[in-house]
Each structure stands twice: as structure tokens, then as C-alpha cells.
Coordinates of C-alpha atoms and ligand atoms in Angstrom, one line a residue:
M10 CA -28.6 27.6 4.3
S11 CA -28.3 30.0 7.3
G12 CA -25.8 32.4 5.7
L13 CA -23.5 29.6 4.5
E14 CA -22.3 29.6 0.9
A15 CA -23.0 26.6 -1.3
W16 CA -19.4 25.4 -1.2
Q17 CA -19.6 25.2 2.5
H18 CA -21.8 22.1 2.5
T19 CA -21.0 18.7 1.1
E20 CA -21.8 15.0 1.5
V21 CA -18.2 13.8 1.8
C22 CA -15.2 16.0 2.7
V23 CA -11.8 14.6 1.9
I24 CA -8.9 16.3 3.6
G25 CA -5.7 15.9 1.6
G26 CA -5.0 15.8 -2.2
G27 CA -2.2 13.2 -2.2
P28 CA -2.7 9.9 -4.1
A29 CA -5.0 8.5 -1.4
G30 CA -7.2 11.5 -1.2
S31 CA -7.5 12.1 -4.9
A32 CA -8.2 8.4 -5.7
L33 CA -10.9 8.2 -3.0
A34 CA -12.6 11.4 -4.0
L35 CA -12.5 10.4 -7.7
R36 CA -14.0 7.0 -7.1
L37 CA -16.7 8.4 -4.7
A38 CA -17.7 11.1 -7.3
R39 CA -18.0 8.4 -10.0
L40 CA -20.2 6.4 -7.6
G41 CA -22.5 9.4 -7.5
H42 CA -21.5 11.1 -4.2
E43 CA -21.1 14.8 -3.7
V44 CA -17.4 15.2 -2.7
C45 CA -15.3 18.2 -1.7
L46 CA -11.5 17.8 -1.4
V47 CA -9.4 20.2 0.7
E48 CA -5.7 20.5 -0.1
R49 CA -3.5 22.9 1.7
H50 CA -0.7 23.3 -0.9
A51 CA -0.9 24.7 -4.4
F52 CA 0.2 21.9 -6.8
P53 CA 2.7 20.8 -8.0
R54 CA 4.3 20.5 -4.6
P55 CA 7.3 18.3 -3.7
Q56 CA 6.7 14.9 -2.1
V57 CA 8.9 11.8 -1.4
G58 CA 7.8 8.4 -2.7
E59 CA 9.0 8.7 -6.3
A60 CA 9.4 5.0 -7.1
L61 CA 6.1 3.4 -7.9
T62 CA 5.8 -0.4 -8.1
P63 CA 4.3 -2.1 -11.2
G64 CA 1.2 -2.9 -9.1
V65 CA 0.0 0.7 -9.5
W66 CA -0.9 0.1 -13.1
P67 CA -4.2 -1.8 -12.6
Q68 CA -5.1 0.9 -10.0
L69 CA -4.4 3.7 -12.4
E70 CA -6.4 1.8 -15.1
L71 CA -9.3 1.6 -12.7
L72 CA -9.1 5.3 -12.0
G73 CA -9.0 6.0 -15.7
V74 CA -5.6 7.9 -15.6
A75 CA -3.2 5.2 -16.8
D76 CA -2.9 6.7 -20.4
E77 CA -2.3 10.1 -19.0
V78 CA 0.4 8.8 -16.7
R79 CA 2.0 6.9 -19.6
R80 CA 2.1 10.2 -21.6
A81 CA 3.5 12.2 -18.7
G82 CA 7.2 11.5 -19.4
F83 CA 8.0 9.6 -16.2
L84 CA 10.7 7.0 -16.3
P85 CA 10.1 3.3 -16.5
A86 CA 11.8 1.3 -13.7
H87 CA 12.8 -2.1 -14.9
E88 CA 15.7 -3.0 -12.7
A89 CA 17.3 -2.3 -9.4
L90 CA 20.9 -2.9 -8.3
V91 CA 20.7 -4.3 -4.8
R92 CA 23.7 -4.6 -2.5
W93 CA 22.1 -6.3 0.5
E94 CA 23.1 -9.7 1.9
D95 CA 26.9 -9.4 1.8
G96 CA 27.8 -6.2 -0.1
T97 CA 27.7 -7.9 -3.5
A98 CA 25.6 -5.9 -6.1
R99 CA 22.8 -8.1 -7.5
P100 CA 20.4 -7.0 -10.2
L101 CA 16.7 -7.3 -9.4
R102 CA 14.5 -7.3 -12.5
E103 CA 10.8 -6.8 -12.7
R104 CA 8.9 -9.5 -14.6
A105 CA 8.9 -9.0 -18.3
G106 CA 6.3 -6.3 -19.3
A107 CA 5.8 -5.2 -15.7
A108 CA 7.9 -2.0 -15.2
G109 CA 7.3 0.3 -12.2
L110 CA 7.7 4.0 -12.6
L111 CA 10.0 6.8 -11.3
V112 CA 7.9 9.9 -11.1
D113 CA 8.0 13.5 -10.2
R114 CA 5.5 13.3 -7.3
G115 CA 4.5 16.9 -7.7
R116 CA 3.3 16.3 -11.3
F117 CA 2.0 12.8 -10.5
D118 CA -0.2 14.0 -7.6
A119 CA -1.3 17.0 -9.6
L120 CA -2.5 14.7 -12.4
L121 CA -4.5 12.5 -10.1
L122 CA -6.1 15.6 -8.4
A123 CA -7.0 17.1 -11.8
A124 CA -8.7 13.7 -12.7
A125 CA -10.7 13.9 -9.5
A126 CA -11.8 17.5 -10.4
S127 CA -12.8 16.3 -13.9
A128 CA -14.9 13.5 -12.3
G129 CA -16.9 16.2 -10.4
V130 CA -15.0 16.6 -7.2
R131 CA -15.0 20.2 -5.8
V132 CA -11.4 21.0 -5.0
L133 CA -10.6 23.8 -2.5
Q134 CA -6.9 24.6 -2.9
P135 CA -4.9 25.9 -1.3
A136 CA -7.1 25.4 1.8
S137 CA -5.8 24.2 5.1
A138 CA -8.1 22.2 7.3
R139 CA -7.8 22.3 11.1
R140 CA -9.0 19.6 13.5
P141 CA -12.5 18.6 12.3
E142 CA -15.3 18.6 14.9
R143 CA -18.2 16.1 15.2
T144 CA -21.7 17.6 15.1
A145 CA -25.2 16.1 15.3
E146 CA -25.4 16.0 11.5
G147 CA -21.8 14.9 10.7
W148 CA -18.8 17.1 10.7
E149 CA -17.6 20.7 10.7
V150 CA -14.2 21.3 9.3
P151 CA -12.6 24.7 10.2
L152 CA -10.7 25.9 7.1
L153 CA -8.3 28.6 6.1
Y154 CA -9.4 29.2 2.5
M155 CA -8.6 32.2 0.2
G156 CA -7.2 34.0 3.3
R157 CA -10.4 33.6 5.2
E158 CA -11.4 31.5 8.2
S159 CA -14.5 29.5 7.2
R160 CA -16.2 26.1 8.0
L161 CA -17.1 23.3 5.7
R162 CA -20.0 21.0 6.8
A163 CA -20.0 17.4 5.7
R164 CA -22.0 14.2 6.4
F165 CA -18.9 12.0 6.1
L166 CA -15.3 12.8 6.6
A167 CA -12.2 11.2 5.0
D168 CA -8.8 11.9 6.5
A169 CA -6.3 11.6 3.6
S170 CA -3.9 14.1 5.0
G171 CA -0.9 11.8 5.1
R172 CA 1.5 11.2 8.0
S173 CA 0.4 14.4 9.9
G174 CA -3.2 12.9 10.1
C175 CA -5.5 15.9 10.7
L176 CA -7.9 14.0 12.9
G177 CA -5.2 13.2 15.4
A178 CA -6.2 9.5 15.4
R179 CA -4.2 7.2 17.7
K180 CA -1.4 5.4 16.0
V181 CA 0.2 2.1 17.0
P182 CA 3.9 1.9 16.1
V183 CA 4.7 -1.2 13.9
S184 CA 8.4 -0.7 13.6
V185 CA 11.3 0.8 15.6
P186 CA 11.7 4.5 15.0
T187 CA 13.4 5.3 11.7
L188 CA 14.4 8.5 10.0
A189 CA 15.1 9.1 6.3
L190 CA 17.8 11.7 5.5
H191 CA 17.0 12.9 2.0
G192 CA 18.6 15.1 -0.7
Y193 CA 18.8 15.5 -4.5
W194 CA 22.0 15.2 -6.5
R195 CA 23.2 16.1 -10.0
G196 CA 26.3 15.3 -12.0
E197 CA 27.6 13.4 -14.9
Q198 CA 26.1 9.9 -14.9
R199 CA 28.6 7.2 -15.6
Q200 CA 26.6 4.0 -14.8
G201 CA 23.3 2.6 -15.8
P202 CA 19.9 4.1 -14.8
E203 CA 19.0 1.3 -12.3
T204 CA 17.5 2.2 -8.9
R205 CA 20.0 1.5 -6.2
V206 CA 19.5 -0.1 -2.8
A207 CA 22.4 -0.8 -0.4
A208 CA 23.0 -1.8 3.2
G209 CA 25.6 -0.2 5.5
P210 CA 26.6 -0.8 9.1
D211 CA 24.0 1.6 10.6
A212 CA 21.8 2.5 7.7
W213 CA 20.3 1.3 4.5
Y214 CA 20.3 3.4 1.3
W215 CA 18.0 4.0 -1.6
G216 CA 18.7 6.1 -4.8
A217 CA 17.0 6.6 -8.1
H218 CA 17.2 8.8 -11.2
L219 CA 14.2 11.1 -11.6
P220 CA 12.5 12.4 -14.8
D221 CA 14.2 15.8 -14.4
G222 CA 17.7 14.3 -14.5
S223 CA 18.3 14.6 -10.8
F224 CA 19.2 11.7 -8.5
S225 CA 17.1 11.3 -5.3
A226 CA 19.1 9.6 -2.5
M227 CA 18.1 8.6 1.0
A228 CA 19.8 7.1 4.0
F229 CA 17.5 5.4 6.5
V230 CA 18.9 5.5 10.0
D231 CA 18.0 5.2 13.6
P232 CA 17.1 8.6 15.1
G233 CA 19.5 7.7 18.0
L234 CA 22.4 8.2 15.5
L235 CA 21.6 12.0 15.4
R236 CA 21.3 12.2 19.1
E237 CA 24.6 10.3 19.6
R238 CA 26.3 12.9 17.4
S239 CA 24.4 15.9 18.8
I240 CA 23.1 16.6 15.3
G241 CA 20.0 18.9 15.0
R242 CA 17.7 19.0 12.0
R243 CA 19.5 22.1 10.7
T244 CA 22.9 20.5 10.6
L245 CA 22.2 17.3 8.8
E246 CA 24.3 17.8 5.7
P247 CA 27.7 16.6 7.0
L248 CA 26.2 13.3 8.4
Y249 CA 24.1 12.8 5.2
R250 CA 27.2 13.3 3.0
E251 CA 29.2 11.0 5.1
L252 CA 26.6 8.3 4.9
L253 CA 26.1 8.7 1.2
E254 CA 29.9 8.5 0.6
D255 CA 29.9 5.1 2.4
S256 CA 26.8 3.9 0.6
G257 CA 28.3 3.3 -2.8
L258 CA 25.2 5.0 -4.3
L259 CA 27.2 7.9 -5.7
E260 CA 29.6 5.7 -7.7
A261 CA 27.0 6.0 -10.5
W262 CA 28.2 9.6 -11.0
T263 CA 31.3 11.5 -11.9
A264 CA 31.7 14.5 -9.5
P265 CA 28.2 14.4 -8.0
R266 CA 26.8 17.7 -6.5
L267 CA 24.2 17.9 -3.8
V268 CA 21.7 20.4 -5.2
S269 CA 19.1 20.6 -2.4
D270 CA 18.8 21.0 1.3
V271 CA 19.0 17.8 3.3
R272 CA 15.7 17.0 5.0
A273 CA 15.0 14.5 7.7
R274 CA 11.7 12.6 7.4
D275 CA 10.0 10.3 9.8
A276 CA 9.9 6.8 8.2
T277 CA 8.6 4.8 11.2
C278 CA 5.8 2.4 10.4
Y279 CA 2.5 2.6 12.2
R280 CA -1.2 1.8 11.9
S281 CA -4.2 3.6 13.2
E282 CA -6.2 1.8 15.8
V283 CA -9.6 2.6 14.2
P284 CA -9.3 3.2 10.5
I285 CA -13.1 3.5 9.8
S286 CA -16.3 4.3 11.6
E287 CA -19.9 5.0 10.5
D288 CA -19.1 8.6 9.5
C289 CA -15.3 8.7 9.0
I290 CA -12.5 6.9 7.2
L291 CA -8.7 7.2 7.2
V292 CA -7.0 6.4 3.9
G293 CA -3.3 6.3 2.8
E294 CA -0.7 7.3 5.3
A295 CA -3.3 9.0 7.5
S296 CA -4.3 5.3 8.2
F297 CA -1.0 3.4 8.1
S298 CA 2.6 3.6 6.9
I299 CA 4.7 0.7 5.7
D300 CA 8.5 0.3 5.5
P301 CA 9.8 2.2 2.5
L302 CA 12.0 -0.8 1.7
S303 CA 9.4 -2.2 -0.7
S304 CA 8.8 1.2 -2.4
S305 CA 5.1 0.3 -2.4
G306 CA 3.7 3.1 -0.2
V307 CA 1.8 4.8 -3.1
Q308 CA 0.4 1.5 -4.2
K309 CA -0.8 0.8 -0.7
A310 CA -2.2 4.3 -0.4
L311 CA -4.2 3.9 -3.7
Q312 CA -5.3 0.4 -2.5
T313 CA -6.8 1.9 0.7
A314 CA -8.5 4.6 -1.3
L315 CA -10.1 2.1 -3.8
S316 CA -11.3 -0.3 -1.1
G317 CA -12.2 2.6 1.1
A318 CA -14.4 4.1 -1.6
V319 CA -16.4 0.9 -1.7
A320 CA -16.7 0.8 2.1
V321 CA -17.9 4.5 2.2
H322 CA -20.3 3.9 -0.7
T323 CA -21.7 0.9 1.3
L324 CA -22.0 2.9 4.5
R325 CA -23.8 5.8 2.7
V326 CA -26.1 3.8 0.4
R327 CA -26.7 0.5 2.2
P328 CA -26.4 1.2 5.9
D329 CA -27.8 -2.3 6.6
H330 CA -24.4 -3.7 5.4
A331 CA -22.5 -1.2 7.6
A332 CA -21.1 -3.9 9.9
A333 CA -19.6 -5.8 6.9
A334 CA -18.1 -2.6 5.4
L335 CA -16.5 -1.7 8.7
R336 CA -15.1 -5.2 9.2
F337 CA -13.8 -5.4 5.6
Y338 CA -11.9 -2.2 5.8
T339 CA -10.5 -2.8 9.3
E340 CA -9.4 -6.3 8.6
D341 CA -8.0 -5.5 5.2
Q342 CA -5.7 -2.8 6.7
R343 CA -4.7 -4.9 9.7
D344 CA -3.7 -7.8 7.4
S345 CA -1.9 -5.6 5.0
V346 CA 0.2 -4.0 7.7
T347 CA 0.9 -7.4 9.4
R348 CA 2.0 -9.0 6.1
H349 CA 4.2 -6.2 5.1
A350 CA 5.9 -5.9 8.5
A351 CA 6.6 -9.6 8.5
W352 CA 8.0 -9.3 4.9
A353 CA 10.2 -6.3 5.9
A354 CA 11.6 -8.1 9.0
G355 CA 12.5 -11.1 6.9
Y356 CA 14.2 -8.9 4.4
Y357 CA 16.3 -7.1 7.1
A358 CA 17.2 -10.6 8.4
E359 CA 18.8 -11.4 5.0
H360 CA 21.5 -8.8 5.6
R361 CA 24.4 -10.6 7.1
A362 CA 27.5 -8.4 7.0
H363 CA 26.4 -6.2 9.9
G364 CA 23.7 -8.4 11.3
D365 CA 25.0 -7.9 14.8
R366 CA 24.8 -4.1 14.8
P367 CA 21.8 -2.6 16.7
F368 CA 20.3 -1.0 13.5
W369 CA 19.9 -4.5 11.9
K370 CA 19.1 -6.4 15.1
H371 CA 16.2 -4.2 15.9
R372 CA 14.7 -4.6 12.5
A373 CA 15.3 -8.2 11.6
A374 CA 12.9 -11.0 12.3
P375 CA 14.4 -13.2 15.0
T376 CA 13.6 -16.4 13.1
P377 CA 12.3 -16.8 9.6
A378 CA 8.6 -17.6 9.6
P379 CA 8.2 -21.4 9.0
V380 CA 7.2 -22.2 5.5
R381 CA 4.7 -25.0 5.1
P382 CA 5.9 -27.1 2.2
E383 CA 3.7 -27.5 -0.9
P384 CA 2.4 -31.0 -1.4
P385 CA 4.4 -33.0 -3.9
P386 CA 3.2 -32.9 -7.6
L387 CA 0.7 -35.7 -8.3
A388 CA 1.6 -38.4 -10.7
G389 CA -0.9 -38.4 -13.6
D390 CA -1.7 -42.1 -13.3
A391 CA -2.6 -41.8 -9.7
L392 CA -5.4 -39.3 -10.4
P393 CA -8.2 -41.7 -11.3
H394 CA -7.7 -43.9 -8.3
R395 CA -6.8 -41.8 -5.2
R396 CA -9.6 -40.3 -3.2
W397 CA -9.5 -36.9 -1.6
R398 CA -11.6 -34.6 0.6
L399 CA -11.1 -31.2 2.2
T400 CA -8.8 -31.3 5.2
S401 CA -10.6 -31.1 8.6
E402 CA -9.0 -27.6 9.2
A403 CA -10.9 -26.2 6.1
V404 CA -14.1 -24.4 7.1
L405 CA -16.6 -22.0 5.5
V406 CA -16.9 -18.7 7.3
D407 CA -18.9 -15.5 6.7
T408 CA -16.5 -13.0 5.3
P409 CA -17.0 -9.4 4.1
C410 CA -16.2 -9.2 0.4
I411 CA -16.3 -6.6 -2.4
V412 CA -19.3 -7.5 -4.6
G413 CA -19.6 -5.0 -7.4
D414 CA -19.6 -1.5 -5.8
F415 CA -20.6 -2.7 -2.3
I416 CA -19.4 -4.8 0.6
E417 CA -21.4 -7.8 1.5
L418 CA -21.0 -10.9 3.6
R419 CA -20.2 -14.0 1.6
R420 CA -19.3 -17.6 2.6
A421 CA -15.5 -18.1 2.1
L422 CA -13.1 -20.9 2.5
S423 CA -10.8 -20.5 5.5
H424 CA -7.8 -22.6 6.4
P425 CA -4.6 -21.9 8.4
R426 CA -2.6 -22.2 5.2
L427 CA -4.5 -19.3 3.6
A428 CA -3.5 -15.7 4.4
R429 CA -7.2 -14.8 4.5
P430 CA -10.5 -16.5 3.7
V431 CA -11.1 -17.0 -0.1
A432 CA -14.6 -16.4 -1.4
W433 CA -13.9 -16.5 -5.2
L434 CA -11.3 -18.1 -7.3
D435 CA -10.9 -17.1 -10.9
G436 CA -14.3 -15.4 -10.7
V437 CA -16.1 -18.6 -9.4
E438 CA -17.7 -18.6 -5.9
L439 CA -15.9 -21.4 -3.9
A440 CA -18.4 -22.1 -1.2
P441 CA -21.0 -24.0 -3.3
L442 CA -18.2 -26.1 -4.8
V443 CA -16.3 -27.0 -1.7
E444 CA -19.4 -27.8 0.3
R445 CA -19.7 -30.9 -1.9
L446 CA -16.2 -32.2 -1.0
D447 CA -16.9 -33.6 2.4
K448 CA -16.9 -37.2 1.1
G449 CA -13.9 -38.9 -0.4
L450 CA -13.8 -38.5 -4.2
T451 CA -11.2 -38.9 -6.9
L452 CA -10.2 -35.7 -8.6
P453 CA -12.1 -36.5 -11.8
Q454 CA -15.2 -37.4 -9.7
M455 CA -14.9 -34.0 -8.0
A456 CA -14.7 -32.2 -11.3
D457 CA -17.7 -34.1 -12.5
T458 CA -19.6 -33.2 -9.3
W459 CA -19.0 -29.6 -10.1
A460 CA -19.8 -29.9 -13.8
R461 CA -23.2 -28.1 -13.5
Q462 CA -21.5 -25.1 -11.8
V463 CA -18.3 -24.7 -13.7
P464 CA -16.8 -25.8 -17.0
W465 CA -14.8 -29.0 -16.4
R466 CA -11.4 -27.4 -17.2
Q467 CA -12.0 -24.6 -14.7
G468 CA -13.1 -27.2 -12.1
V469 CA -9.9 -29.1 -12.6
A470 CA -7.9 -25.8 -12.2
I471 CA -9.7 -25.1 -9.0
L472 CA -9.0 -28.6 -7.7
G473 CA -5.3 -28.1 -8.6
W474 CA -5.3 -24.9 -6.6
L475 CA -6.9 -26.6 -3.6
Y476 CA -4.3 -29.4 -3.8
R477 CA -1.3 -27.1 -4.1
Q478 CA -2.5 -25.1 -1.1
G479 CA -2.6 -28.3 0.9
L480 CA -6.4 -28.1 1.5
L481 CA -7.1 -31.6 0.2
S482 CA -6.2 -34.7 2.2
E483 CA -6.2 -38.2 0.9
V484 CA -8.8 -40.7 2.1
P485 CA -7.0 -43.9 3.1
Ligands
FAD524 C1 11.3 8.5 3.4 C2 10.1 8.0 2.6 C3 10.4 7.4 1.4 C4 9.3 6.9 0.7 N1 9.6 6.3 -0.5 C5 8.5 5.7 -1.2 C6 8.7 5.2 -2.5 O1 9.8 5.1 -3.1 N2 7.7 4.7 -3.2 C7 6.4 4.7 -2.7 O2 5.5 4.2 -3.3 N3 6.2 5.3 -1.5 C8 7.2 5.8 -0.7 N4 6.9 6.4 0.5 C9 5.6 6.4 1.0 C10 4.8 7.5 0.2 O3 5.4 8.7 0.3 C11 3.4 7.6 0.8 O4 2.9 6.2 0.9 C12 2.4 8.4 0.0 O5 2.8 9.6 -0.3 C13 1.1 8.4 0.8 O6 0.1 9.1 0.1 P1 -1.1 9.9 0.8 O7 -2.0 10.4 -0.2 O8 -1.6 9.0 1.9 O9 -0.3 11.1 1.6 P2 0.5 12.3 1.1 O10 1.2 12.0 -0.2 O11 1.3 12.7 2.3 O12 -0.6 13.4 0.8 C14 -1.3 14.1 1.9 C15 -1.8 15.4 1.4 O13 -2.6 16.0 2.4 C16 -2.3 17.4 2.4 N5 -2.6 17.8 3.8 C17 -2.1 17.5 5.0 N6 -2.6 18.1 6.0 C18 -3.6 18.9 5.5 C19 -4.6 19.8 6.0 N7 -4.6 20.0 7.3 N8 -5.4 20.4 5.2 C20 -5.4 20.2 3.9 N9 -4.5 19.4 3.3 C21 -3.6 18.7 4.1 C22 -0.8 17.5 2.1 O14 -0.5 18.8 1.7 C23 -0.6 16.4 1.1 O15 -0.8 16.9 -0.2 C24 8.0 6.9 1.2 C25 7.8 7.5 2.5 C26 8.8 8.0 3.2 C27 8.6 8.6 4.5

């Protein structure tokens, strides 16, 4: 080992122990890879992103940490009070049984990292990575660990270092520049525990109660506002207080007290140009950042880690499927960012009271995306008689899909009405079924045609889905 210590070699080096890095490392370790994770801070460390959407639960189940998270004493988030369109507060409830979470990110992230360590990941912490260098065998990562300069060699590199992105990968902005001014408050609570979202003339606001009894409150503004008022990062507090007073968020408290420094954080959305290559992947905010409006940054970060783990596993174990793995991860990220940006622009457009102010004009979608109407419900007595086939726009295309622990190319149904090609529906592969729908058949005839491949009821359900998506056209 040419004088290097054992810990200085690894198969996969993950830089960053936030949700994305820990989840990626944990999954890769479970898939049998040797993983070393480098995190520069001792945990718990503070982090923004305390509201987690209900969609994190299946991810936490998959990672095997859901029970521990349930026991950790975080707060359930059932409801938000949203003052958006015209200043009227409207409750927004999660579906029954699907609560999100308000967490202390220091403890939440520490819990995920500990789970990764238990799965066999070697954790170097606190250890700060500097810009990694490509070598003939893979990567060398210069480290400051235990007060010493050293180098870690790895075959594969994962950048999970968040917004700072230790690889310095090129980022494409996806939104106008946005800054979050953030502080913590305490006081006597006089209204309910709902998360609060509000819109003002030159900002939008978010506030939520945290497990330690404090209230986390943010104002999202245009960085130009600070320049206009000649405000530097050290003198943010008066502006932050002024914005929060206007926001209505503090009405939930009697005599609220600001109990922290006020910090400015970049909240501009971006995506990396190349999120994956044969020996390197970017996950979480090292890869892309979405508008905090949806509070789903952590869910998205975990999603990139889970799909990223399958992509890395494929690259390492089945290099013959490398092209599919690279395409899958790249397209998945691009679609995710595009969909979220369109959703956010539509949501900004819903705010009317100050819609003519630059803050709102620069963020709102100019015109709402046209919605293609669903076909009308079918009358039951028409079913046996009317004949249908797939519309001419529906085609089968080779699409990279997750199959078990790998990515493989599969035939999938593609149509302008579908956000992306669909290979499976309800666990059933669609291609062999829809290939048989080129002739005009009644719906019962179609279900009969499929009877060898799927139970009749499931066949009828798939036909119902095809019809509702507008993928069937009637044969005159
Ligand atoms: C203002 C704001 C509000 C937000 N609110 C929400 C919200 O309510 N809900 C939500 O879900 N998301 C929210 N987000 C997004 C959320 O914070 C991120 O999506 C999430 O933290 C991304 O996780 P990550 O693991 O990619 O990165 P991070 O959580 O940033 O973790 C990166 C880790 O890498 C480490 N690191 C960095 N550089 C190095 C290095 N050189 N060497 C070693 N270690 C390194 C860091 O110490 C850190 O621990 C918000 C974001 C912003 C900006």
C-alpha cells in the first residue's frame, strides 16, 4: 500500500454527510460496496430544511430508519396556514394519515449518518475534503482529518457536499436569484401549531414550530433588495425584523423574541450540467436545488441518493449497462427539476395582490401551462360495443428503468400526454400488453386478449388508466 494507511483507500468515497450523502452511502454499503464517507462538521450541526414532506416516509422505510425517526420526538406536520392568493389565510391539510415532519436537522442528519455507519460505511468526521483530483485509477481526495493533511484514494466519487459542491461542477441557474433571511424566535404561543406560509409585496415567508419549542422563520427576497438598501450580511437584522413584522407570521406569538443571529442563505434554484459520469455522481443539493416553496428539498435529496445508488451499483457491477445508468440518472434529474420549476412558477402566478411587483413578476409563469382535459367518463352500456385502439401518438421506446438493484433498458409506452415513458403499471409490464392494441377492439375484448398475461380485473384497471390518460382513441 505504498505507505498509505488502510483507511486511505476505498471503493466509493462520498463527500458530505447530509441526507443525500448518508442515504447514498447506506444503500451502497447494503449493496455490497466498500464506502467511506467524509463529513467536515462534527454532528449534530445546524442546517435549514426542517419541514419534511410526507413523501419522505417510504424513503425512510427503504433506508430502514423510519422507526427510529418516529421515536426521535420530531413533530408531525398535518396542516399549514397559507396566506397566498389574496391575503386570506387558508388551511392546507395533508391527506388523512400522511403527515410530514418538523425536525431538528442536526439530530435528523446525525440519525441517518449513524445508520450509514451501522450498515458498514466508514465515516471520517470531522474531515474536510478539498477539490478531488482525477487519477489513472480513479480519484484522490485531499483531506484535513484529525488535524493532518492526508489523501483518500477511491475508484468512484460521490459529491454530496450540498450547495457548496466540492467538485466545482458547472451549475445552470433555474430560477431568478433568491435569498432567504432566516432566524429563530421564542415566545408565548397563542395560536395553533400549523406551519405558516404568507406572501408580501417583495417577499414570501415561511415559519414553523420546531421540536425544541422555537419558531423557525424565513423571508425569501430578491438579493437586489439588500443592495437597494445598502445592507451587508452583518446588518441584516433590522430588515429581517421589518419583513417578519409585515408577514403576519409572528401573530402566532405573544411578545416574540428573536433568539438567534439572522443569516442570509442563497435559495436560488440550479441544476448541474452533468450529474453523473462513469466514475462520479452528484447527489442532493450538490446536483440540483429546487424552490423551497414546496418544502421538499430533503425528499428530493433522498430521491437522488436512492436512484443514484442504483445507478452507481450498475456502473460498478454491470458496466455493460453503463449507458442506461447514465441516461436514467441524467434524465431523472432533468425531468425532476423541470417539473418542479414549472410547478413553482405556476404557484407564484397564483399570488394576485402584488402580482405586478418585480418580485412576483420575475417568478410567476407568464401563462398557465395548458391542461389537456381528461376524456369524459364512459357510460357502462357503451362498453361492449365501442371499439378502441391506442392513439397514433402512442409509441414504445427503449427507456432506462430500475429493475431490482440495477438499471436496464426496457420498452416503455411514450405519449405526449405522459410526463415520461411508462414501462410498468401496477407491477405489470405494459409493452407486451399494449403491443396487441393496434387493431380496434372493445374494452372487454382487450381485457380478454390480455387474459393470459394479467388477471381480468387488473387488465380492466390498466385499460381504465389508458383511457383516462387519453391514450385510447375510438375506431369509427
Ligand atoms: C433557505 C432554505 C430553506 C429550505 N427549507 C427546506 C424545507 O423546509 N424542507 C426541505 O425538505 N428542504 C428545504 N431546503 C432544502 C434542504 O435544505 C436541502 O435540500 C437538503 O439539506 C439537501 O441535503 P444534502 O444532503 O444534499 O446537502 P446538505 O444538507 O447541505 O449536506 C451537505 C453536507 O456536506 C458537508 N460538506 C460540505 N462540504 C464538505 C467538504 N468539503 N468536506 C466534507 N464535508 C463537506 C456539509 O457539512 C454537510 O453536512 C431549504 C433550503 C434552503 C436554502
